[in-house]
GROMACS .gro file of C-alpha atoms in nm:
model
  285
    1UNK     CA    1  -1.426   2.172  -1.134
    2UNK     CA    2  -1.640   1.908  -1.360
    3UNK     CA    3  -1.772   1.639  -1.146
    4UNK     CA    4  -1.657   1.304  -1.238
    5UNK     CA    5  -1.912   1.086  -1.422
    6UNK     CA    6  -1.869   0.836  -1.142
    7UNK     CA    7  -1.875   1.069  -0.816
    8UNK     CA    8  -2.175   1.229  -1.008
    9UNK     CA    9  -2.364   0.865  -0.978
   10UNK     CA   10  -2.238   0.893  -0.588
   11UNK     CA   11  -2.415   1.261  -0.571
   12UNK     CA   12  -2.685   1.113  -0.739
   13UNK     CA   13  -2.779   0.863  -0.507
   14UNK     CA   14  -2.699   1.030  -0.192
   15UNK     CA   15  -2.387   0.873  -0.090
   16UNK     CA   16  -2.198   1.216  -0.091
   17UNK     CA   17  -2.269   1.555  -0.099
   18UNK     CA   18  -2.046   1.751  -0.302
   19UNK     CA   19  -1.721   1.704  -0.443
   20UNK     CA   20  -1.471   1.924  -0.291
   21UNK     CA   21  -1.135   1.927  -0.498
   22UNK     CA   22  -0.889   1.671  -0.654
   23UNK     CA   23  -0.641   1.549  -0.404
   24UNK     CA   24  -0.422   1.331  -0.597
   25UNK     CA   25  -0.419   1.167  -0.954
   26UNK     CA   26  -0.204   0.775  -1.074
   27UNK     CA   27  -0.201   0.574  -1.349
   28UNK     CA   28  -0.443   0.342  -1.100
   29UNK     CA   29  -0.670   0.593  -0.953
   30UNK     CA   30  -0.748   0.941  -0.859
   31UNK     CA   31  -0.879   1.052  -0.532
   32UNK     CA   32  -1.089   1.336  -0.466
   33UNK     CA   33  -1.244   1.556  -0.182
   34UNK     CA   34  -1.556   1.471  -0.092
   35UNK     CA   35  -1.810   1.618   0.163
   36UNK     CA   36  -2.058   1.395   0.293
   37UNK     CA   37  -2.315   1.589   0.552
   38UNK     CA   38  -2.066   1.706   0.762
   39UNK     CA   39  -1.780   1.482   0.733
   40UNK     CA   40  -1.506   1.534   0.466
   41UNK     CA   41  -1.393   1.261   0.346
   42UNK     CA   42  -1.203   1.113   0.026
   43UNK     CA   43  -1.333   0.915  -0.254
   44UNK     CA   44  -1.069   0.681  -0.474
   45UNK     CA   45  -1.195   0.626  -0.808
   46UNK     CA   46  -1.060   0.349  -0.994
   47UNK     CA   47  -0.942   0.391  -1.354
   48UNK     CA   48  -0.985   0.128  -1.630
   49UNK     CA   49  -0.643  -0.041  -1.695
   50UNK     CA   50  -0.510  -0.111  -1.992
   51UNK     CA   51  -0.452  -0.478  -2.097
   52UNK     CA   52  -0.099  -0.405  -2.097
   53UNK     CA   53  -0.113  -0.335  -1.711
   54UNK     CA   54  -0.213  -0.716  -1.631
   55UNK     CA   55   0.058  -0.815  -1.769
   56UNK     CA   56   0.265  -0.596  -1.472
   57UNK     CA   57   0.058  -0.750  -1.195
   58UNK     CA   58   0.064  -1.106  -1.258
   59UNK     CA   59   0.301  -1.145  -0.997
   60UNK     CA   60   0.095  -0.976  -0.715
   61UNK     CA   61  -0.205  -1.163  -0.818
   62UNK     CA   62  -0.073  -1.490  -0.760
   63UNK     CA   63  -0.252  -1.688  -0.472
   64UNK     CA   64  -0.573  -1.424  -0.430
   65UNK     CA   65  -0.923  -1.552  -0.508
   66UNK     CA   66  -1.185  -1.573  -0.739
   67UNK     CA   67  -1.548  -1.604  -0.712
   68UNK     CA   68  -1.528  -1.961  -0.910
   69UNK     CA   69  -1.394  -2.185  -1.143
   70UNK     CA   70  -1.540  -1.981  -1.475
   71UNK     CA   71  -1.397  -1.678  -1.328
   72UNK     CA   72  -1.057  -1.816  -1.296
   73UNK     CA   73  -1.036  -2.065  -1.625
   74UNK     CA   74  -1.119  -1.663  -1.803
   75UNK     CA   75  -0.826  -1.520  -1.667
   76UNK     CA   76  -0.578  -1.752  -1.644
   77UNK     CA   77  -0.655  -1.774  -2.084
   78UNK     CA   78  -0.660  -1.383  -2.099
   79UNK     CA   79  -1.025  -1.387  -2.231
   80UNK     CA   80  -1.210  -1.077  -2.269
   81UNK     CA   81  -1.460  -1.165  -1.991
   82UNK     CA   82  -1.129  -1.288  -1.786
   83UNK     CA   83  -0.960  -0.921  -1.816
   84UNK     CA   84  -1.313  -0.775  -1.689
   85UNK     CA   85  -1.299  -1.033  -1.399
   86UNK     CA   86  -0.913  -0.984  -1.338
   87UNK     CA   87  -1.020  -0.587  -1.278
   88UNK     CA   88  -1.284  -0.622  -1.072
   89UNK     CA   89  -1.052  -0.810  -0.866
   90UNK     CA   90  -0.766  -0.593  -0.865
   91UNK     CA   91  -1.013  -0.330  -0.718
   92UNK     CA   92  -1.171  -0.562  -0.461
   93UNK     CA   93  -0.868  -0.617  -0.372
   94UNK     CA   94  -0.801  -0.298  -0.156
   95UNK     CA   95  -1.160  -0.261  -0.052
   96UNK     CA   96  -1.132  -0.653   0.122
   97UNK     CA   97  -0.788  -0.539   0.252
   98UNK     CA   98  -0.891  -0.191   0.412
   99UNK     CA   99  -1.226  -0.377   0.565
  100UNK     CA  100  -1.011  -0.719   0.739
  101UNK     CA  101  -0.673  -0.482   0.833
  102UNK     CA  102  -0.846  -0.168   1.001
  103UNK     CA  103  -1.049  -0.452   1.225
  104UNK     CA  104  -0.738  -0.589   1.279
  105UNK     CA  105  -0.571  -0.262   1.413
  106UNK     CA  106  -0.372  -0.179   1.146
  107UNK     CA  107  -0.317   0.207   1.087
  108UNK     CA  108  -0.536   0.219   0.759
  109UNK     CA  109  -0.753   0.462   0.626
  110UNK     CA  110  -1.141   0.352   0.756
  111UNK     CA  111  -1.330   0.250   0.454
  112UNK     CA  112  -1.675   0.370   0.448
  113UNK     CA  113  -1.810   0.198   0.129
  114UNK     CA  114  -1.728   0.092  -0.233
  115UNK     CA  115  -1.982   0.231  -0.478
  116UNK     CA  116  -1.971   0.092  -0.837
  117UNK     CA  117  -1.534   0.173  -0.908
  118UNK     CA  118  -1.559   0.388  -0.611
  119UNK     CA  119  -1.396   0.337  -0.265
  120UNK     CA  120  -1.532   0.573  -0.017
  121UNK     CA  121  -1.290   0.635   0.288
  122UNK     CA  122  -1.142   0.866   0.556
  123UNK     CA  123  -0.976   1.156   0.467
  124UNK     CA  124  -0.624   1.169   0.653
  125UNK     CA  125  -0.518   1.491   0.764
  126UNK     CA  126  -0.261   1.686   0.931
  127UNK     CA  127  -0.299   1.869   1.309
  128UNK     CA  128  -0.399   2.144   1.146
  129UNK     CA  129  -0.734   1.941   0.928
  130UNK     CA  130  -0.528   2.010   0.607
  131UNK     CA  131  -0.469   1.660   0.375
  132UNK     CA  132  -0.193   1.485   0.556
  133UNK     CA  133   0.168   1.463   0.387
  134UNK     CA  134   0.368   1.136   0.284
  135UNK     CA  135   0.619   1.045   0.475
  136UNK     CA  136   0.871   1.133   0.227
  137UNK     CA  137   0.766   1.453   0.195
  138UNK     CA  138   0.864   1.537   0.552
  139UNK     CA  139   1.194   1.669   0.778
  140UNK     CA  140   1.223   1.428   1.110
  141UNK     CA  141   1.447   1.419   1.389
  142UNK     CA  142   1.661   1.083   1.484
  143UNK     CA  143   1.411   1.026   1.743
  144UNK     CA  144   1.070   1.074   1.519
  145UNK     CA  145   1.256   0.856   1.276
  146UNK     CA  146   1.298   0.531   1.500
  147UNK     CA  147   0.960   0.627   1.621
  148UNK     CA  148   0.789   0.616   1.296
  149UNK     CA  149   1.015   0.320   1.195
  150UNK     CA  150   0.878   0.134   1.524
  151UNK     CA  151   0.546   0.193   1.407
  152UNK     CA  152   0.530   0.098   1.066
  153UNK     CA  153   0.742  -0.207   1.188
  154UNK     CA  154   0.429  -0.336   1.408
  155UNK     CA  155   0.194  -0.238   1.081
  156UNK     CA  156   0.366  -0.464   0.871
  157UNK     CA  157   0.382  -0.743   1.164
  158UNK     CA  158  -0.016  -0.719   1.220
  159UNK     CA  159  -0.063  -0.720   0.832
  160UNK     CA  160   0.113  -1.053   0.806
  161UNK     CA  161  -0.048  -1.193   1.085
  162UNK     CA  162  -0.382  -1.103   0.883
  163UNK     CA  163  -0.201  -1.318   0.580
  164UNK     CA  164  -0.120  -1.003   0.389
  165UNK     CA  165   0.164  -0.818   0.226
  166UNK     CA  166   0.126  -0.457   0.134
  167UNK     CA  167   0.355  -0.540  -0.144
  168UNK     CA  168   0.452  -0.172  -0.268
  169UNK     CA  169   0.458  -0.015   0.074
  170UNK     CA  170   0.735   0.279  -0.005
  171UNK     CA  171   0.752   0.631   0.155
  172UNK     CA  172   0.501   0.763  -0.059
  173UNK     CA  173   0.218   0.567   0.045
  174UNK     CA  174   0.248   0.639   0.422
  175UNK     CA  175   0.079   0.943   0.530
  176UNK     CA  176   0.174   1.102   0.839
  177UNK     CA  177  -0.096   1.221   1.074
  178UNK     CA  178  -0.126   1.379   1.396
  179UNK     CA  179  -0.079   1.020   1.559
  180UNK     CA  180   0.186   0.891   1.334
  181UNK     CA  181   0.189   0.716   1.054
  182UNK     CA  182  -0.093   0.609   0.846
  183UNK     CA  183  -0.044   0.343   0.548
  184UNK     CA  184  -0.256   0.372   0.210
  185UNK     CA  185  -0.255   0.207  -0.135
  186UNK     CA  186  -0.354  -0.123  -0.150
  187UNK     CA  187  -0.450  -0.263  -0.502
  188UNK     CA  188  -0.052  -0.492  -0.453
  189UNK     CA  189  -0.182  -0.697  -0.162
  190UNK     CA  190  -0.007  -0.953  -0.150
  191UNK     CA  191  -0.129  -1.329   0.004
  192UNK     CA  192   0.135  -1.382   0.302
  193UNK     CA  193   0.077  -1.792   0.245
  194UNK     CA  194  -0.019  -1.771  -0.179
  195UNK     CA  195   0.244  -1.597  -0.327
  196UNK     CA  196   0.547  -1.748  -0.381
  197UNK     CA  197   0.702  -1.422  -0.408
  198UNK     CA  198   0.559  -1.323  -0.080
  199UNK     CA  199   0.921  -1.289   0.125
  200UNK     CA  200   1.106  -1.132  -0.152
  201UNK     CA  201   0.793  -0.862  -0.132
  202UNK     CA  202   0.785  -0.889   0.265
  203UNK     CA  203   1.183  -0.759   0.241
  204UNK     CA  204   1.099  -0.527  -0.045
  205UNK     CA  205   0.876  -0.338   0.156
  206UNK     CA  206   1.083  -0.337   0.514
  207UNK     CA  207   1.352  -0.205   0.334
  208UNK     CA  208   1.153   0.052   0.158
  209UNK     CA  209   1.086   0.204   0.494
  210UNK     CA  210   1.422   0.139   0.648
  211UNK     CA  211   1.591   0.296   0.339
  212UNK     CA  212   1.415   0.586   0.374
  213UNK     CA  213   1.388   0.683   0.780
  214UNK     CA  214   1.753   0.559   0.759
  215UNK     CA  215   1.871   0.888   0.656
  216UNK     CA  216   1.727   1.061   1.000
  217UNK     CA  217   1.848   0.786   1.216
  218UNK     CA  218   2.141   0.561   1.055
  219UNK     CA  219   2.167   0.285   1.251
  220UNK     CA  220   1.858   0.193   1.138
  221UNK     CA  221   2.005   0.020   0.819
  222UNK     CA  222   2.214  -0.205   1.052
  223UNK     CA  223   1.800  -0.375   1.133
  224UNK     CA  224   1.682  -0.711   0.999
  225UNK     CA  225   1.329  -0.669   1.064
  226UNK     CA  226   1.212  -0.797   0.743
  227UNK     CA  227   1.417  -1.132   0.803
  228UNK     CA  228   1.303  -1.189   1.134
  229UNK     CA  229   0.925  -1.124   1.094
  230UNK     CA  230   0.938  -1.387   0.785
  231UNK     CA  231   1.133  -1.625   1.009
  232UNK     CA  232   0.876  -1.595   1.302
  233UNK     CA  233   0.576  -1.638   1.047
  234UNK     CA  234   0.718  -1.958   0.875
  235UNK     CA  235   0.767  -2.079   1.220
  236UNK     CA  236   0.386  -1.997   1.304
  237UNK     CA  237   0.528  -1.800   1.562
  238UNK     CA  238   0.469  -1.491   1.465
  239UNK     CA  239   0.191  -1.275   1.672
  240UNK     CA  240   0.038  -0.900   1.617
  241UNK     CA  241   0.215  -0.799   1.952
  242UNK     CA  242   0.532  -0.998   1.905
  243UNK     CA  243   0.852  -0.818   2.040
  244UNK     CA  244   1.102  -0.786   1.761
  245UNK     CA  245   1.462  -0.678   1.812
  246UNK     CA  246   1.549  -0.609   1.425
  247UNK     CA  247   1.831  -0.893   1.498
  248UNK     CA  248   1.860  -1.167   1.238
  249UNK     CA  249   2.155  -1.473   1.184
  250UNK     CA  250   2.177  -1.509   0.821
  251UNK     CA  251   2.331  -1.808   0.663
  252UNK     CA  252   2.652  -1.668   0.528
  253UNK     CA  253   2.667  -1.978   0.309
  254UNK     CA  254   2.342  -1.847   0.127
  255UNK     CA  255   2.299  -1.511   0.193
  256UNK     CA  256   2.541  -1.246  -0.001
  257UNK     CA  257   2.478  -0.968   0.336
  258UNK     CA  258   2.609  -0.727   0.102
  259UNK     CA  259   2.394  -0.760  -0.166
  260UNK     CA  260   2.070  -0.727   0.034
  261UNK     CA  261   2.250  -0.392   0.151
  262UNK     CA  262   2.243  -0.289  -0.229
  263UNK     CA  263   1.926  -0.409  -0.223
  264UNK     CA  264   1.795  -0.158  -0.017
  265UNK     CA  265   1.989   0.133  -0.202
  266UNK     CA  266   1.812   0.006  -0.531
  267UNK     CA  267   1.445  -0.042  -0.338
  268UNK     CA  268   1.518   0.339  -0.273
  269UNK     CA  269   1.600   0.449  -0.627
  270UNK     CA  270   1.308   0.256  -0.762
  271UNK     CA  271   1.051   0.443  -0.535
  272UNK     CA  272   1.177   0.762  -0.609
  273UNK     CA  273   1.168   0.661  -0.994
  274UNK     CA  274   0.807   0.559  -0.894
  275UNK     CA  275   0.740   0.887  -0.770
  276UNK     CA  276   0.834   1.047  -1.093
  277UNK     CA  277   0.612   0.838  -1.288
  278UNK     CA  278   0.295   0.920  -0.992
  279UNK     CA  279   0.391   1.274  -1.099
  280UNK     CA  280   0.405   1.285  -1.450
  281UNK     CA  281   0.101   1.108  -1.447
  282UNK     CA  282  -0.082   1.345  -1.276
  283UNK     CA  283   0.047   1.669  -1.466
  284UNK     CA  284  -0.134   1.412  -1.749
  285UNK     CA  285  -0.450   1.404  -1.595
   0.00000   0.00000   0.00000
């Protein structure tokens, strides 16, 4: 395998050892193998985007920072020095995320440095030390199901406590390790408090996850989760440890109940359309 220009820089200043193997390959990023003395671990590099790509993500940078006023006058006028600045951030954006939500508890891949486009990080694997699956790529019991939908549950709570929204958190961007659940991908974070799109991404994602363990344990799509945690955080009640029951009292005279239902069936078709683009992307590469 030819080393990658920018894991070569890595190698050359003794950040890594060796590069092992590809592991996976997006239209954002592709992650490879890396040994590094005697830990394995995985390096995500970062791809240039097209300037047809900002256009997509407008809505997930809404309410994150810049470094100052130049920065943000250049991309809010599309400038050729505001697209530059508009990347960089969309890559920070993960690194700053992985850093503030593993200190916070959250199950996250532990980052170990960002190198010049290159994010450095743990390498999750399965009992056996091989790379761990995605959750959709896995046969669970009823039981495993409610237990991995507990889990991810609390995830989500302790990222909005944090102020953050994974904001494409599907089944294919959970990996499941020999302690449960891990979540990955994080260029879409989301500000909890800057995005006025923040809720509609908050339910986006709960339902992502309910959608999909749903089909090992049912009764799971009869849960509000998403509603309640949102409810609890306007409130400023909402704490990383905070008991929820999945309960929530809409109000019928604004909320169609059976819409958000269907809303959940299309959140399901959409990541599995998603997953076909990951794919065909990769046979690309």
């Amino acid at each position: 395998m030819k080393t990658p220009t920018a894991l070569r820089a890595l190698i050359d200043d003794g950040v890594i050892d060796e590069v092992l193997r590809p592991l996976k390959s997006g239209k954002e990023a592709a992650v490879y193998v890396v040994r590094s003395g005697d830990d394995v671990r995985c390096a995500k590099v970062y791809k240039d985007m097209a300037q047809r790509s900002f256009q997509q993500r407008v809505q997930y940078q809404e309410g994150r920072k810049v470094r100052g006023s130049r920065e943000a006058r250049a991309i809010g006028k599309a400038t050729t020095y505001g697209r530059k600045q508009q990347e960089t951030a969309w890559k920070n954006a993960e690194v700053e995320a992985l850093y503030l939500l593993r200190a916070a508890g959250v199950r996250v891949p532990e980052p170990y440095g960002y190198y010049n486009g290159v994010l450095v990080m743990e390498l999750v694997t399965d009992a056996e030390g091989f790379s761990a699956p995605r959750l959709g790529e896995v046969e669970l019991t009823a039981e495993q199901a409610r237990e991995f939908h507990a889990v991810l549950m609390r995830q989500v709570v302790r990222m909005l406590c944090c102020g953050l929204i994974h904001g494409d958190l599907s089944q294919y961007n959970v990996l499941v390790g020999p302690d449960g659940p891990v979540v990955i991908d994080f260029p879409q974070v989301v500000s909890a408090a800057g995005n006025n799109a923040a809720r509609q991404m908050l339910l986006r994602d709960t339902n992502n996850l309910t959608a999909s363990l749903g089909r090992w344990a049912p009764e799971l799509l009869d849960t509000w989760y998403g509603e309640e945690m949102w409810a609890l955080f306007e409130a400023g009640d909402l704490l990383p440890e905070t008991a929820l029951t999945g309960k929530f009292v809409h109000d019928e005279r604004t909320v169609d109940v059976d819409s958000v239902r269907e809303a959940i069936e299309n959140a399901r078709q959409e990541a599995q359309i998603r997953q076909q683009g990951r794919e065909a992307a990769a046979m690309d590469d």
